[in-house]
Short mmCIF file of C-alpha atoms (C1' of nucleotides) in Angstrom, two decimals:
data_model
loop_
_atom_site.label_atom_id
_atom_site.label_comp_id
_atom_site.label_asym_id
_atom_site.label_seq_id
_atom_site.Cartn_x
_atom_site.Cartn_y
_atom_site.Cartn_z
CA MET A 1 0.00 0.00 0.00
CA PRO A 2 2.21 2.83 1.08
CA GLU A 3 4.51 4.64 -1.23
CA LEU A 4 5.40 8.27 -0.80
CA PRO A 5 2.09 9.66 -2.09
CA GLU A 6 0.15 7.39 0.26
CA VAL A 7 2.25 8.53 3.21
CA GLU A 8 1.77 12.16 2.19
CA THR A 9 -1.98 11.61 1.79
CA THR A 10 -2.15 9.97 5.20
CA MET A 11 -0.24 12.82 6.80
CA ARG A 12 -2.43 15.51 5.27
CA ALA A 13 -5.58 13.72 6.34
CA ILE A 14 -4.63 13.23 9.98
CA SER A 15 -2.86 16.55 10.59
CA PRO A 16 -5.93 18.75 11.21
CA SER A 17 -7.15 16.44 13.98
CA ILE A 18 -3.79 15.82 15.57
CA VAL A 19 -1.52 18.85 15.28
CA GLY A 20 -1.66 21.12 18.30
CA GLN A 21 -3.33 18.45 20.39
CA LYS A 22 -2.09 17.04 23.66
CA ILE A 23 -1.48 13.32 23.96
CA ASP A 24 -3.47 11.41 26.53
CA SER A 25 -1.82 8.01 26.19
CA ILE A 26 -0.55 5.35 23.86
CA VAL A 27 -1.81 1.77 23.85
CA ILE A 28 0.62 -0.76 22.40
CA ARG A 29 -1.15 -4.07 21.91
CA ARG A 30 1.66 -5.69 19.98
CA ASP A 31 5.17 -4.32 19.97
CA LYS A 32 6.91 -6.63 17.52
CA LEU A 33 7.11 -4.62 14.33
CA ARG A 34 10.21 -4.26 12.18
CA TRP A 35 11.88 -3.16 15.37
CA ASP A 36 10.32 -3.46 18.80
CA ILE A 37 8.17 -0.47 19.68
CA PRO A 38 9.87 1.12 22.71
CA ARG A 39 7.70 0.67 25.76
CA GLU A 40 9.08 3.93 27.14
CA LEU A 41 6.58 5.66 24.84
CA GLU A 42 3.92 4.77 27.40
CA THR A 43 5.54 6.99 30.00
CA ILE A 44 7.09 9.65 27.77
CA LEU A 45 4.12 10.61 25.61
CA PRO A 46 1.28 11.55 28.01
CA ASN A 47 0.81 15.35 28.16
CA LEU A 48 3.20 16.09 25.32
CA VAL A 49 1.83 18.20 22.45
CA ILE A 50 2.16 17.15 18.82
CA GLU A 51 3.54 20.39 17.44
CA LYS A 52 3.83 19.33 13.83
CA ILE A 53 3.86 16.29 11.59
CA GLU A 54 6.64 16.05 9.06
CA ARG A 55 7.47 13.54 6.35
CA ARG A 56 11.03 12.41 5.60
CA ALA A 57 11.19 9.74 2.89
CA LYS A 58 8.30 7.43 3.78
CA TYR A 59 8.66 8.09 7.48
CA MET A 60 6.23 10.34 9.34
CA ILE A 61 7.60 12.24 12.31
CA PHE A 62 5.21 13.37 15.02
CA HIS A 63 7.18 16.16 16.67
CA THR A 64 6.67 16.97 20.33
CA GLN A 65 8.50 19.46 22.54
CA VAL A 66 11.29 17.00 23.33
CA GLY A 67 11.45 14.44 20.54
CA GLY A 68 9.54 12.78 17.77
CA VAL A 69 7.55 9.62 17.23
CA VAL A 70 8.79 8.18 13.95
CA VAL A 71 6.22 6.05 12.13
CA HIS A 72 6.72 3.94 9.02
CA LEU A 73 3.85 2.08 7.38
CA GLY A 74 6.01 -0.71 5.96
CA MET A 75 4.22 -2.75 3.31
CA SER A 76 0.81 -3.00 4.86
CA GLY A 77 0.44 -0.31 7.53
CA VAL A 78 -2.60 1.96 7.71
CA LEU A 79 -3.36 4.83 10.07
CA ARG A 80 -6.92 5.88 10.61
CA LEU A 81 -8.74 8.34 12.81
CA LEU A 82 -11.45 7.31 15.21
CA THR A 83 -13.73 9.93 16.70
CA GLU A 84 -14.85 7.52 19.36
CA TYR A 85 -13.49 4.30 20.80
CA SER A 86 -14.30 1.05 19.07
CA GLU A 87 -13.07 -2.45 19.80
CA PRO A 88 -9.71 -3.06 18.15
CA GLU A 89 -9.71 -5.62 15.38
CA LYS A 90 -7.06 -8.00 14.15
CA HIS A 91 -3.70 -6.29 13.50
CA ASP A 92 -4.75 -3.06 15.22
CA HIS A 93 -1.41 -2.86 17.03
CA VAL A 94 -1.28 0.72 18.36
CA ASP A 95 -3.68 3.46 19.48
CA LEU A 96 -2.44 7.00 20.01
CA ILE A 97 -5.11 8.62 22.12
CA MET A 98 -5.38 12.40 22.15
CA GLN A 99 -6.90 14.47 24.95
CA ASN A 100 -9.50 15.80 22.51
CA GLY A 101 -10.85 12.25 22.23
CA ILE A 102 -9.49 11.49 18.78
CA ILE A 103 -7.74 8.14 18.45
CA LEU A 104 -5.10 7.48 15.82
CA ARG A 105 -5.20 3.73 15.23
CA TYR A 106 -2.42 1.78 13.49
CA ASN A 107 -3.18 -1.45 11.66
CA ASP A 108 -0.40 -3.48 10.04
CA PRO A 109 -0.92 -7.16 9.13
CA ARG A 110 2.60 -7.84 7.93
CA ARG A 111 4.27 -5.84 10.69
CA PHE A 112 7.04 -4.44 8.50
CA GLY A 113 6.24 -0.97 9.81
CA ALA A 114 7.84 0.90 12.69
CA TRP A 115 7.06 3.12 15.66
CA LEU A 116 10.19 4.61 17.17
CA TRP A 117 11.09 7.37 19.59
CA VAL A 118 13.82 9.84 18.65
CA GLU A 119 14.97 12.74 20.77
CA HIS A 120 15.69 16.00 19.02
CA PRO A 121 17.53 16.74 16.83
CA ILE A 122 15.87 14.26 14.54
CA GLU A 123 18.49 14.65 11.80
CA GLU A 124 20.99 12.76 13.91
CA PHE A 125 18.81 9.67 13.99
CA ARG A 126 20.73 6.77 12.43
CA LEU A 127 18.01 6.05 9.87
CA PHE A 128 18.02 9.61 8.58
CA GLU A 129 21.75 10.22 8.53
CA LYS A 130 22.51 8.37 5.30
CA MET A 131 19.37 9.34 3.41
CA GLY A 132 19.53 11.03 0.04
CA PRO A 133 17.44 14.05 -0.93
CA GLU A 134 13.67 14.17 -1.20
CA PRO A 135 12.52 13.45 -4.76
CA LEU A 136 10.27 16.51 -4.88
CA GLY A 137 12.93 18.94 -3.66
CA ASP A 138 15.30 21.07 -5.77
CA GLU A 139 18.31 19.14 -4.53
CA PHE A 140 17.11 16.17 -6.57
CA ASN A 141 17.90 17.30 -10.11
CA ALA A 142 19.57 15.97 -13.25
CA ASP A 143 23.06 17.14 -12.29
CA TYR A 144 22.77 15.42 -8.93
CA LEU A 145 21.42 12.15 -10.29
CA ALA A 146 23.96 12.06 -13.13
CA GLU A 147 26.74 12.40 -10.60
CA LYS A 148 25.27 9.65 -8.41
CA VAL A 149 24.61 7.03 -11.10
CA GLY A 150 27.08 7.94 -13.86
CA LYS A 151 29.66 5.37 -12.77
CA ARG A 152 27.38 2.69 -11.41
CA ASN A 153 27.14 -0.72 -13.05
CA ARG A 154 23.73 -1.51 -11.74
CA GLY A 155 20.23 -1.31 -13.21
CA ILE A 156 18.83 2.20 -13.00
CA LYS A 157 15.65 0.97 -11.36
CA ALA A 158 17.58 -0.44 -8.42
CA LEU A 159 19.54 2.81 -8.22
CA ILE A 160 16.54 5.14 -8.04
CA MET A 161 15.02 2.88 -5.38
CA THR A 162 18.17 3.15 -3.25
CA GLN A 163 17.57 5.43 -0.27
CA GLU A 164 21.11 6.82 -0.22
CA ILE A 165 20.59 8.16 -3.76
CA VAL A 166 17.04 9.45 -3.49
CA VAL A 167 14.36 8.58 -0.97
CA GLY A 168 10.74 7.74 -1.44
CA VAL A 169 10.70 6.21 -4.92
CA GLY A 170 8.94 2.86 -4.55
CA ASN A 171 8.25 0.08 -7.00
CA ILE A 172 5.04 1.41 -8.55
CA TYR A 173 6.35 4.86 -9.31
CA ALA A 174 9.81 3.65 -10.37
CA ASN A 175 8.13 1.51 -13.03
CA GLU A 176 5.91 4.37 -14.15
CA ALA A 177 8.69 6.95 -14.34
CA LEU A 178 10.98 4.60 -16.29
CA PHE A 179 8.24 3.88 -18.81
CA MET A 180 7.48 7.57 -19.25
CA SER A 181 11.20 8.17 -19.82
CA LYS A 182 11.55 5.21 -22.24
CA ILE A 183 14.35 3.71 -20.13
CA ASN A 184 14.74 -0.01 -19.45
CA PRO A 185 14.94 -0.81 -15.71
CA GLN A 186 18.02 -2.98 -16.29
CA THR A 187 20.01 -0.33 -18.15
CA HIS A 188 23.01 0.51 -16.01
CA GLY A 189 23.38 3.99 -14.61
CA SER A 190 26.65 4.39 -16.45
CA LYS A 191 24.96 3.91 -19.83
CA LEU A 192 22.39 6.66 -19.50
CA THR A 193 22.73 9.92 -21.39
CA LYS A 194 22.29 13.24 -19.66
CA GLN A 195 19.05 13.73 -21.59
CA GLU A 196 17.68 10.45 -20.29
CA ILE A 197 18.57 11.38 -16.75
CA GLU A 198 16.85 14.74 -17.18
CA LEU A 199 13.72 12.99 -18.41
CA LEU A 200 13.83 10.50 -15.59
CA VAL A 201 14.10 13.16 -12.90
CA LYS A 202 11.26 15.11 -14.50
CA HIS A 203 9.01 12.07 -14.61
CA ILE A 204 9.77 10.89 -11.09
CA LYS A 205 8.64 14.28 -9.81
CA GLN A 206 5.67 14.36 -12.15
CA VAL A 207 4.32 10.94 -11.28
CA LEU A 208 4.69 11.51 -7.54
CA GLU A 209 3.04 14.93 -7.71
CA ARG A 210 0.16 13.65 -9.79
CA SER A 211 -0.43 10.76 -7.43
CA ILE A 212 -0.41 13.04 -4.39
CA LYS A 213 -3.05 15.18 -6.12
CA GLN A 214 -5.18 12.07 -6.62
CA GLY A 215 -4.84 10.99 -3.00
CA GLY A 216 -2.45 8.12 -3.70
CA THR A 217 -2.90 4.83 -5.47
CA THR A 218 -5.50 2.37 -4.33
CA LEU A 219 -4.42 -1.08 -5.41
CA LYS A 220 -5.90 -3.30 -2.78
CA ASP A 221 -7.00 -1.57 0.31
CA PHE A 222 -5.49 1.86 0.63
CA PHE A 223 -7.93 4.37 2.03
CA SER A 224 -6.82 7.64 3.41
CA PRO A 225 -7.58 8.10 7.11
CA ASP A 226 -10.64 10.17 6.22
CA GLY A 227 -12.06 7.19 4.37
CA LYS A 228 -11.41 8.34 0.81
CA PRO A 229 -9.75 5.96 -1.63
CA GLY A 230 -6.81 7.05 -3.77
CA TYR A 231 -7.56 7.56 -7.41
CA PHE A 232 -4.15 7.28 -9.02
CA ALA A 233 -4.60 3.59 -9.94
CA GLN A 234 -6.63 4.64 -12.95
CA GLU A 235 -3.70 6.67 -14.22
CA LEU A 236 -1.13 3.89 -14.03
CA LEU A 237 0.43 3.23 -17.43
CA VAL A 238 2.34 -0.03 -16.97
CA TYR A 239 2.39 -1.12 -13.33
CA GLY A 240 0.43 -4.35 -12.93
CA LYS A 241 -0.44 -4.43 -16.64
CA GLU A 242 1.34 -7.56 -17.85
CA ASN A 243 0.10 -8.61 -21.32
CA GLU A 244 -1.92 -5.45 -21.77
CA ALA A 245 -1.22 -3.15 -24.71
CA CYS A 246 1.43 -0.47 -24.25
CA PRO A 247 -0.38 2.89 -24.22
CA GLU A 248 2.22 4.23 -26.69
CA CYS A 249 2.71 1.43 -29.23
CA GLU A 250 0.30 -1.38 -28.28
CA THR A 251 3.09 -3.93 -27.80
CA PRO A 252 2.15 -6.24 -24.89
CA ILE A 253 3.67 -5.14 -21.60
CA ILE A 254 5.97 -7.74 -20.12
CA ARG A 255 6.61 -8.53 -16.47
CA GLN A 256 10.15 -9.30 -15.38
CA VAL A 257 11.95 -9.50 -12.08
CA ASP A 258 14.80 -7.08 -11.39
CA PHE A 259 16.70 -7.35 -8.10
CA GLN A 260 13.78 -9.36 -6.70
CA ARG A 261 11.13 -6.78 -7.54
CA ALA A 262 8.53 -6.95 -10.29
CA SER A 263 9.11 -4.67 -13.27
CA PHE A 264 6.56 -3.88 -15.96
CA VAL A 265 8.16 -2.90 -19.24
CA CYS A 266 7.26 -2.17 -22.83
CA PRO A 267 9.99 -4.02 -24.74
CA GLU A 268 9.58 -1.71 -27.73
CA CYS A 269 9.51 1.64 -25.97
CA GLN A 270 12.11 0.71 -23.34
CA PRO A 271 14.91 -1.16 -25.13
CA LEU A 272 17.82 -2.36 -23.02
CA LYS A 273 21.05 -0.50 -23.64
"C1'" DA B 1 32.97 1.26 -2.46
"C1'" DC B 2 29.74 -1.35 -4.66
"C1'" DA B 3 26.49 -5.25 -5.92
"C1'" DT B 4 23.63 -8.81 -4.35
"C1'" DT B 5 20.97 -11.58 -1.19
"C1'" DG B 6 18.45 -12.61 2.99
"C1'" DA B 7 15.51 -11.29 6.47
"C1'" DC B 8 11.37 -9.69 8.64
"C1'" DC B 9 5.58 -11.13 8.39
"C1'" DT B 10 0.56 -12.15 6.95
"C1'" DG B 11 -3.14 -12.64 3.66
"C1'" DG B 12 -5.08 -13.33 -0.77
"C1'" DG B 13 -5.46 -15.64 -4.99
"C1'" DA B 14 -4.31 -19.35 -8.32
"C1'" DG B 15 -4.00 -24.05 -9.22
"C1'" DC B 16 -4.62 -28.78 -8.12
"C1'" DT C 1 -13.37 -27.44 0.48
"C1'" DG C 2 -8.79 -27.56 1.49
"C1'" DC C 3 -4.03 -27.77 0.71
"C1'" DT C 4 0.26 -25.74 -1.33
"C1'" DC C 5 2.59 -22.39 -3.71
"C1'" DC C 6 3.44 -17.81 -5.20
"C1'" DC C 7 2.96 -13.01 -4.80
"C1'" DA C 8 2.63 -8.29 -2.62
"C1'" DG C 9 3.15 -1.36 -2.31
"C1'" DG C 10 9.68 -1.58 1.96
"C1'" DT C 11 14.30 -1.35 3.26
"C1'" DC C 12 17.80 -2.46 6.42
"C1'" DA C 13 21.62 -5.67 7.52
"C1'" DA C 14 24.81 -8.88 6.19
"C1'" DT C 15 27.72 -11.02 2.74
"C1'" DG C 16 30.86 -11.33 -1.10
#
DNA sequence: ACATTGACCTGGGAGC
DNA sequence: TGCTCCCAGGTCAATG
């Protein structure tokens, strides 16, 4: 479910109900996520105010006066807002209960997500220290990407999904941006021309921005916390479209596996170099 | 330094 | 109906 646009959509939906509010308590029903949820949250959080919510890569940071709760949705995490208490269901692992009565409930069947506590300054947190730039920021541009991938003998798809190079580009949008740029996912970084890199950067930004405008992509079960589905799925060009006609040339889209992730490619439009 | 693989989990769908 | 196998939107850690 969650790629960057889904995280952004989630954050925008929950912010009005959460930001500026004082925390009542946190209920951790199951603490075994990607890393153990620190139990110290139960004593630290009550009476702290969530001053702002920030996104870094696909992590959300709930900033308080003294530190931040860092939340990652993993592969299957969903946050939703409850206006009144209801019995938790399967995989409802965490409730963050605000003093205004709103409950932020975290559901994550596969438990690849994370809830961590980081004291300020957040930038020094080990997970954030090695991260590359945000894909939608000015720092991520053609000059930068050319310098990062120009000598790399690795498929460009793997490279743009590497967090040290650029954060937040997941499998769906990597496939889409490569198709739009007519670049094969297996083409090595070192073989790309500057023009191709310019196109790729442009399309990564474009596809992410468009998806955010649509409220993310609903493939299986993504609903934003306010209950709205994402509408970007209807704009997908190649992702999940094996054997369907390429929207450019009608050649059947093929599915292949690159570095253990599914790629969807038009063999005509995206020849391997 | 770089490339590749394994690991962490559950649920849904396909195929028999 | 039920079993087994394969697949899934992430990414860090370990290995060569």
